[in-house]
Every structure is written in C-alpha cells, then in structure tokens.
PDB file of C-alpha atoms in Angstrom:
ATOM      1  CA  UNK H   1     130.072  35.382  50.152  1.00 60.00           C
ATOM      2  CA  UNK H   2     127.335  32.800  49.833  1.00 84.00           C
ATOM      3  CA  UNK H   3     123.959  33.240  51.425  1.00 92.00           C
ATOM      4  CA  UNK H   4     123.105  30.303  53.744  1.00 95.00           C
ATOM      5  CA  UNK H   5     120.061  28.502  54.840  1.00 95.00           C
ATOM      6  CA  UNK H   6     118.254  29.355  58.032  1.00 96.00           C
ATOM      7  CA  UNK H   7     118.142  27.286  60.798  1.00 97.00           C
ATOM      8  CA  UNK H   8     113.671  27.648  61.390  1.00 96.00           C
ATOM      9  CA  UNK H   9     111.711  27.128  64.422  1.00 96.00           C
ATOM     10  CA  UNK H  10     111.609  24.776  66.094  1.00 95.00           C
ATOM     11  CA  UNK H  11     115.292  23.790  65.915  1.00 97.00           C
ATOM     12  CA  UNK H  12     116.796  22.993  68.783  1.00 97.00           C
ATOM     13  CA  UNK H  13     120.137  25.107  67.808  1.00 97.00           C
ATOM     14  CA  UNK H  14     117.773  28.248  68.104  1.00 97.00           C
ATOM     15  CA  UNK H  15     117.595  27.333  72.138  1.00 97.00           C
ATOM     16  CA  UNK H  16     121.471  27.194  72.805  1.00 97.00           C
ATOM     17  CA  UNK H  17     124.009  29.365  73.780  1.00 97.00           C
ATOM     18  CA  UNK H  18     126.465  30.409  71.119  1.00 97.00           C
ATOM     19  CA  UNK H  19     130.470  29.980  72.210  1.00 95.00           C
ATOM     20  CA  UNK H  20     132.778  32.944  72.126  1.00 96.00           C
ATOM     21  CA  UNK H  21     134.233  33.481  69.016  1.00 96.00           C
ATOM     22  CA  UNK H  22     137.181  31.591  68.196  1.00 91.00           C
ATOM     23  CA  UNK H  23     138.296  32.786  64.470  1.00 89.00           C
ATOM     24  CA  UNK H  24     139.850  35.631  63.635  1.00 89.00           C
ATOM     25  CA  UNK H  25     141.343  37.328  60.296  1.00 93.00           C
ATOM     26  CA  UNK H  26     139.896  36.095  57.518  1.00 96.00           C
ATOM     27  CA  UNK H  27     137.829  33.323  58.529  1.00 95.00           C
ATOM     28  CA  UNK H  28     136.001  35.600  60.841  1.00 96.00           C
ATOM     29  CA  UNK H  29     135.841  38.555  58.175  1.00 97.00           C
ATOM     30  CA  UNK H  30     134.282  35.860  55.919  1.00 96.00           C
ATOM     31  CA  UNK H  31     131.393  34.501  58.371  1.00 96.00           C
ATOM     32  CA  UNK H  32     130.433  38.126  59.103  1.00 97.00           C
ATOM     33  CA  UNK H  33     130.195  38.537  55.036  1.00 96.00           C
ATOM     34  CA  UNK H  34     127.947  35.305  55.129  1.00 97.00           C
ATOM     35  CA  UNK H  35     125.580  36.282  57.571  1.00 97.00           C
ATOM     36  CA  UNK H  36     125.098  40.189  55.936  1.00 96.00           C
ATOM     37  CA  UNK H  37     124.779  38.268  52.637  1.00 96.00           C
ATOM     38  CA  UNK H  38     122.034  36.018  54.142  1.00 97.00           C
ATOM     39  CA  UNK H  39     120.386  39.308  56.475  1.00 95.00           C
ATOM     40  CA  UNK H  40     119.761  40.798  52.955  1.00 93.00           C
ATOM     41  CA  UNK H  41     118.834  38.272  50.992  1.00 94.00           C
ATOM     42  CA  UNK H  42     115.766  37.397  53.453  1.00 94.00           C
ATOM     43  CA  UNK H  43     115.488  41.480  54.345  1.00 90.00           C
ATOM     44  CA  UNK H  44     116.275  41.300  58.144  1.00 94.00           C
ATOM     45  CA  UNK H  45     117.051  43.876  60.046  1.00 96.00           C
ATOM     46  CA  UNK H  46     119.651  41.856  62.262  1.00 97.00           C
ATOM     47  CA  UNK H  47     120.968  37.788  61.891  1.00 98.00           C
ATOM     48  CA  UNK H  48     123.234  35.984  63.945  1.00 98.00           C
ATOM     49  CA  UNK H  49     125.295  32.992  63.215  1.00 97.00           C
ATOM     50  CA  UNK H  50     122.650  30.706  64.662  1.00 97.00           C
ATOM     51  CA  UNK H  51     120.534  31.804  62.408  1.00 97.00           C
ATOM     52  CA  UNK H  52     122.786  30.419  59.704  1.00 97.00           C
ATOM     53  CA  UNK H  53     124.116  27.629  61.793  1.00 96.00           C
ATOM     54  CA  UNK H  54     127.584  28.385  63.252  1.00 95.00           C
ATOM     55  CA  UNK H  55     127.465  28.756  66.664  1.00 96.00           C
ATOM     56  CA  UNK H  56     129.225  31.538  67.220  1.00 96.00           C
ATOM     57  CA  UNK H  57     128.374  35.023  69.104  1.00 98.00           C
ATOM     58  CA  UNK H  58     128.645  37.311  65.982  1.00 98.00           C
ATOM     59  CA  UNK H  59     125.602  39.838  65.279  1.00 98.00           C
ATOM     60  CA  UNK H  60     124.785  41.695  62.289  1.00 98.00           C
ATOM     61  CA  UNK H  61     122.633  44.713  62.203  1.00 98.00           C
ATOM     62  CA  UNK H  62     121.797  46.987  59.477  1.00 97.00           C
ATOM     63  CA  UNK H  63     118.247  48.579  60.652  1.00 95.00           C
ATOM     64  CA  UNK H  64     117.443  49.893  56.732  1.00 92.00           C
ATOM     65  CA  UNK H  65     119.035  49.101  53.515  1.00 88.00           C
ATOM     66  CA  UNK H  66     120.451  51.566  52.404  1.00 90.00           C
ATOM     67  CA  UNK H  67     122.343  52.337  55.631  1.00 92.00           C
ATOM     68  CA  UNK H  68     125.579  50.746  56.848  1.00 95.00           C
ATOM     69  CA  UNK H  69     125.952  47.588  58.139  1.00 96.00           C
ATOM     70  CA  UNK H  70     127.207  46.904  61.944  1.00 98.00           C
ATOM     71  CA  UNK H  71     129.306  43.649  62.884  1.00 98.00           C
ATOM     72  CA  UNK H  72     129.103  42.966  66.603  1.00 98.00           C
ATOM     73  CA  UNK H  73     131.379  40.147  67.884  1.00 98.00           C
ATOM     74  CA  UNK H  74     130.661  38.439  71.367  1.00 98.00           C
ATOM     75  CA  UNK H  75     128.410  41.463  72.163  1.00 98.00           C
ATOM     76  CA  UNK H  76     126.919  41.620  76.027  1.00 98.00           C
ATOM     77  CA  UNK H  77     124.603  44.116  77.099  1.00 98.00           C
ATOM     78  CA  UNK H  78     126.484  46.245  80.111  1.00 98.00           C
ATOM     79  CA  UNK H  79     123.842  48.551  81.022  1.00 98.00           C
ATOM     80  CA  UNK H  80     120.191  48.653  80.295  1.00 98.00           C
ATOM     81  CA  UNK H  81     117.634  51.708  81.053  1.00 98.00           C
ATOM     82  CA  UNK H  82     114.810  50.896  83.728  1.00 98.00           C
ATOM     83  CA  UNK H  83     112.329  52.815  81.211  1.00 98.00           C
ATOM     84  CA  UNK H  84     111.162  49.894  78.794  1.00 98.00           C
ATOM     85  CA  UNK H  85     109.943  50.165  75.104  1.00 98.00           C
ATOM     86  CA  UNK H  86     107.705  47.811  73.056  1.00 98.00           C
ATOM     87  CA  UNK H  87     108.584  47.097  69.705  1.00 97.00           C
ATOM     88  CA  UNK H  88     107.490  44.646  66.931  1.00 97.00           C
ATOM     89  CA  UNK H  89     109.554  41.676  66.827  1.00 98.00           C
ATOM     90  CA  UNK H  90     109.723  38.280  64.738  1.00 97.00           C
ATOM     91  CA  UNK H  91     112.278  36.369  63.402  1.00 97.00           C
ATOM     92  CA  UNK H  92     113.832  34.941  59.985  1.00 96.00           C
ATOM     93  CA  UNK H  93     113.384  31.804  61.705  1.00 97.00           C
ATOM     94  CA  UNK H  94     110.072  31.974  62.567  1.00 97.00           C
ATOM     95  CA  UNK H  95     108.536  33.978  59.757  1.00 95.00           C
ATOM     96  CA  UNK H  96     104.847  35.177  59.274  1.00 94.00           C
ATOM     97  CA  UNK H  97     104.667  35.938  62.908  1.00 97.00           C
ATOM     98  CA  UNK H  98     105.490  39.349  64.601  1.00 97.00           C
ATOM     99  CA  UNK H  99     104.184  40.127  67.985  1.00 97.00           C
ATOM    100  CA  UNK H 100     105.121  43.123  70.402  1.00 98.00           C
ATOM    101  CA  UNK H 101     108.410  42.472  73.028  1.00 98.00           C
ATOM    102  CA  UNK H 102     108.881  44.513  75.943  1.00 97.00           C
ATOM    103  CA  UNK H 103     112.433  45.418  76.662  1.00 98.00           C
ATOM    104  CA  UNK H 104     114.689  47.891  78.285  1.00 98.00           C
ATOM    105  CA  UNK H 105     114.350  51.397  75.987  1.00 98.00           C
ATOM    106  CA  UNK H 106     118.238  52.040  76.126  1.00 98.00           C
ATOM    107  CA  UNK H 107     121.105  49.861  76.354  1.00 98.00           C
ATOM    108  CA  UNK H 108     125.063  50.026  76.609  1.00 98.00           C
ATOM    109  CA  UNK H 109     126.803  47.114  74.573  1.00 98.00           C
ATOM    110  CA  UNK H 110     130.269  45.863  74.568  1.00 98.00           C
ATOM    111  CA  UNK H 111     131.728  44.184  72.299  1.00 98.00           C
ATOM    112  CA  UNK H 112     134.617  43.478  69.529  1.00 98.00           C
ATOM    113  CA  UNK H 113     134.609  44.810  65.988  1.00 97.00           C
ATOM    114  CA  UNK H 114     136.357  42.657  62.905  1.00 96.00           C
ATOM    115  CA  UNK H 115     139.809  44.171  64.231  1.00 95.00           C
ATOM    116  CA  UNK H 116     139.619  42.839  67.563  1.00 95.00           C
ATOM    117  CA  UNK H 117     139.199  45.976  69.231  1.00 96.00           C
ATOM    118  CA  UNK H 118     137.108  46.718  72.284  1.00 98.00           C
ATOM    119  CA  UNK H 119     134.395  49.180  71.745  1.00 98.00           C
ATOM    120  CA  UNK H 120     131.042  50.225  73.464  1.00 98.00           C
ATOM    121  CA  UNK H 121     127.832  51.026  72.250  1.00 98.00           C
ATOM    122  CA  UNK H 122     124.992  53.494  73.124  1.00 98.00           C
ATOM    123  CA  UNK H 123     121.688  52.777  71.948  1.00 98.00           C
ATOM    124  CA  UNK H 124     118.020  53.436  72.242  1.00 98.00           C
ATOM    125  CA  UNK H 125     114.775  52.845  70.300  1.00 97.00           C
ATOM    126  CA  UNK H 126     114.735  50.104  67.104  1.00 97.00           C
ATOM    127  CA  UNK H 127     118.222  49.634  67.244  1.00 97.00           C
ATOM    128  CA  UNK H 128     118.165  48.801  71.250  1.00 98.00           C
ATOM    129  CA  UNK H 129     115.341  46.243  70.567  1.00 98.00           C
ATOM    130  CA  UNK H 130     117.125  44.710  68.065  1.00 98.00           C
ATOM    131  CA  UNK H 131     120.352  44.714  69.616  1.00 98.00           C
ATOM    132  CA  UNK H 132     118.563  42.844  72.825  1.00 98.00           C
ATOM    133  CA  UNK H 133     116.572  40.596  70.279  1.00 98.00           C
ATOM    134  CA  UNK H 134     119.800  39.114  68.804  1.00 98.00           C
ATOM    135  CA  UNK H 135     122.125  39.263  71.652  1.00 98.00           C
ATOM    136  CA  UNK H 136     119.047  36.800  73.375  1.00 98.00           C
ATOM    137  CA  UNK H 137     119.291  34.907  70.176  1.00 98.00           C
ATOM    138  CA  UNK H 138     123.164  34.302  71.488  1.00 98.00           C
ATOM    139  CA  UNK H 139     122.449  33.014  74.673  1.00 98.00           C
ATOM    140  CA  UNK H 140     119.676  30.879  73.680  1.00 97.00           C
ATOM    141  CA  UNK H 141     116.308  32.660  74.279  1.00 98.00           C
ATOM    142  CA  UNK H 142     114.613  32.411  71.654  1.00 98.00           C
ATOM    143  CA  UNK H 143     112.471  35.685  70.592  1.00 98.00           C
ATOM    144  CA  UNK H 144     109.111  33.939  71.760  1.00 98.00           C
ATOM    145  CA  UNK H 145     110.243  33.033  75.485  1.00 97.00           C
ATOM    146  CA  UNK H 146     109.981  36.689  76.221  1.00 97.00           C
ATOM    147  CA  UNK H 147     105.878  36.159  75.394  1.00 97.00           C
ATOM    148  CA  UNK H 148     103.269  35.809  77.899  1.00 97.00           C
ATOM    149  CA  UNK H 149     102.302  32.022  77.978  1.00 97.00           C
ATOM    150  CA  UNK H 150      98.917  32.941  76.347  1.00 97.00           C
ATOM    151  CA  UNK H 151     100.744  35.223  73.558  1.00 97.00           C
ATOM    152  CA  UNK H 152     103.194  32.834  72.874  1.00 97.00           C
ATOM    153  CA  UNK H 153     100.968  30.135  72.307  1.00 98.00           C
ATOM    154  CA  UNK H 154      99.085  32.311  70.042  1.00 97.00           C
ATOM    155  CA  UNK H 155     102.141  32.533  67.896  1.00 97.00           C
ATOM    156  CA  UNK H 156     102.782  28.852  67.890  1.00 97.00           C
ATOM    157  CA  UNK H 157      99.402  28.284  66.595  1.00 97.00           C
ATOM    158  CA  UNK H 158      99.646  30.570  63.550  1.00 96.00           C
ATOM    159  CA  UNK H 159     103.286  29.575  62.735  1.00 97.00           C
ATOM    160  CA  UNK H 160     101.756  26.225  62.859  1.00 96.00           C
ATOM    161  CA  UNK H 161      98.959  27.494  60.702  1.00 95.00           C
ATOM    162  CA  UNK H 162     101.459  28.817  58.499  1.00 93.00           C
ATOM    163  CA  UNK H 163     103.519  26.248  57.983  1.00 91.00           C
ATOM    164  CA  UNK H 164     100.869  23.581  57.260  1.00 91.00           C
ATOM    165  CA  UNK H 165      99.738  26.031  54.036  1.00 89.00           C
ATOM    166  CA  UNK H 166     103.856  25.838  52.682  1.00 81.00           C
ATOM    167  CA  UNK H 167     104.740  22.720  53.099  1.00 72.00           C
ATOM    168  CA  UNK H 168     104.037  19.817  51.049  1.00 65.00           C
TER     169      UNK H 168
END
C-alpha cells in the first residue's frame, strides 16, 4: 500500500473529531495497510488516519520495529488507572518537538479488530501513553492541548523555529 502525506501542524483536520468507521472488508483492510505503510516510513510508534487525512477512528500501533503491528478500529478508552505516568510525546505532525504528557499509567480499551470483532485491551506503560496519545488524536485533541499554557507555547515557538530553517 502507498505511504501518504501527513497532514502537519497547524491543520485544522488535526483539531476534529474522526467519524466511526464506515468501511469494512477490503477497503478498510487497505486504509489500515496505508497508515502502517506511512507509521514506518516516518518511524512512528503509532498514526491514525488523521494523520494521513481520512477521517476515520482507526489507530495503528507498533511500539518497536521489529515487533508486530496492532490495528485498533473506533478504539475508546473504558477504564483508566488513577496512578498517572509521564512519558515523552510528539507527533509526526508536529516533528522536532517532544515534550513530557501526563496521563493515566494503565488503561482498558475497547475496540474492533479488521474482522469486526469486539475485543478489549489491557495496557500500561509506553503502550498506555500511546494508546491515550492517538485515541486523543481521534477526538480532536491535539497532543499539545494536554501542555501547560507556558509549555505549550514553548513548543509552538520552536516548531516555529523549526519550520522557518526547512522551508523555503
């Protein structure tokens, strides 16, 4: 499958809700293919379809590259730990800037796999950051807008920074 372009920051596609999935079969099987193809080509650890512009609640994680991939369609978070863990977070969208995000330490997803069926999800550490980080990414929130105002801005300013030394 082809690897797309990203949609980058500041988009406004980044800041809106992804629909349910609506395709199935194939057409499904092949956006999952697109956005693994695009995950590895830019060496994420997770992607959505926002990231590649269809928006459509399907998550892909694969949290080292030589392990296997994980296709999460219209994933929701059903539980989440009071203990909280900070990890290091950016995005494909924004890159060149990483900063630490607070979030739950364990979480309980549901979702559907590229059958249909219903399944559930334990996880904790890396893999329940990014989870959270791309299910956001679904519903809008962009990985920034869980920044203090003051760190946030301080990320704006270097992605600005950034951006003005690659463009022409």
């Amino acid at each position: 499958m082809p690897v797309r372009p990203l949609i980058l920051y500041p988009d406004a596609r980044l800041h809106r809700a992804a629909g349910p999935v609506t395709a199935s079969g194939e057409t499904l099987r092949a956006l999952a293919a697109d956005v693994l193809d695009t995950l590895g080509a830019v060496s994420a650890m997770g992607l959505t379809a926002i990231h590649i512009g269809q928006p459509e609640r399907v998550v892909v994680i694969r949290l080292q590259p030589d392990e296997p991939h994980a296709v999460y369609i219209d994933p929701v978070v059903v539980f989440a730990s009071p203990e909280r863990a900070a990890h290091p977070e950016g995005s494909v969208s924004m890159p060149g800037v990483v900063e630490p995000v607070e979030r739950p330490a364990r979480i309980r997803v549901r979702y559907r796999d590229l059958d249909g069926a219903e399944r559930e999800e334990e996880a904790e550490g890396l893999r329940a950051a990014c989870l959270q980080h791309e299910i956001d990414q679904l519903d809008g929130l962009f990985w920034i807008d869980r920044l203090s105002r003051l760190r946030r801005d301080r990320a704006l300013k270097r992605y600005a920074k950034l951006r003005a030394r690659t463009e022409p």
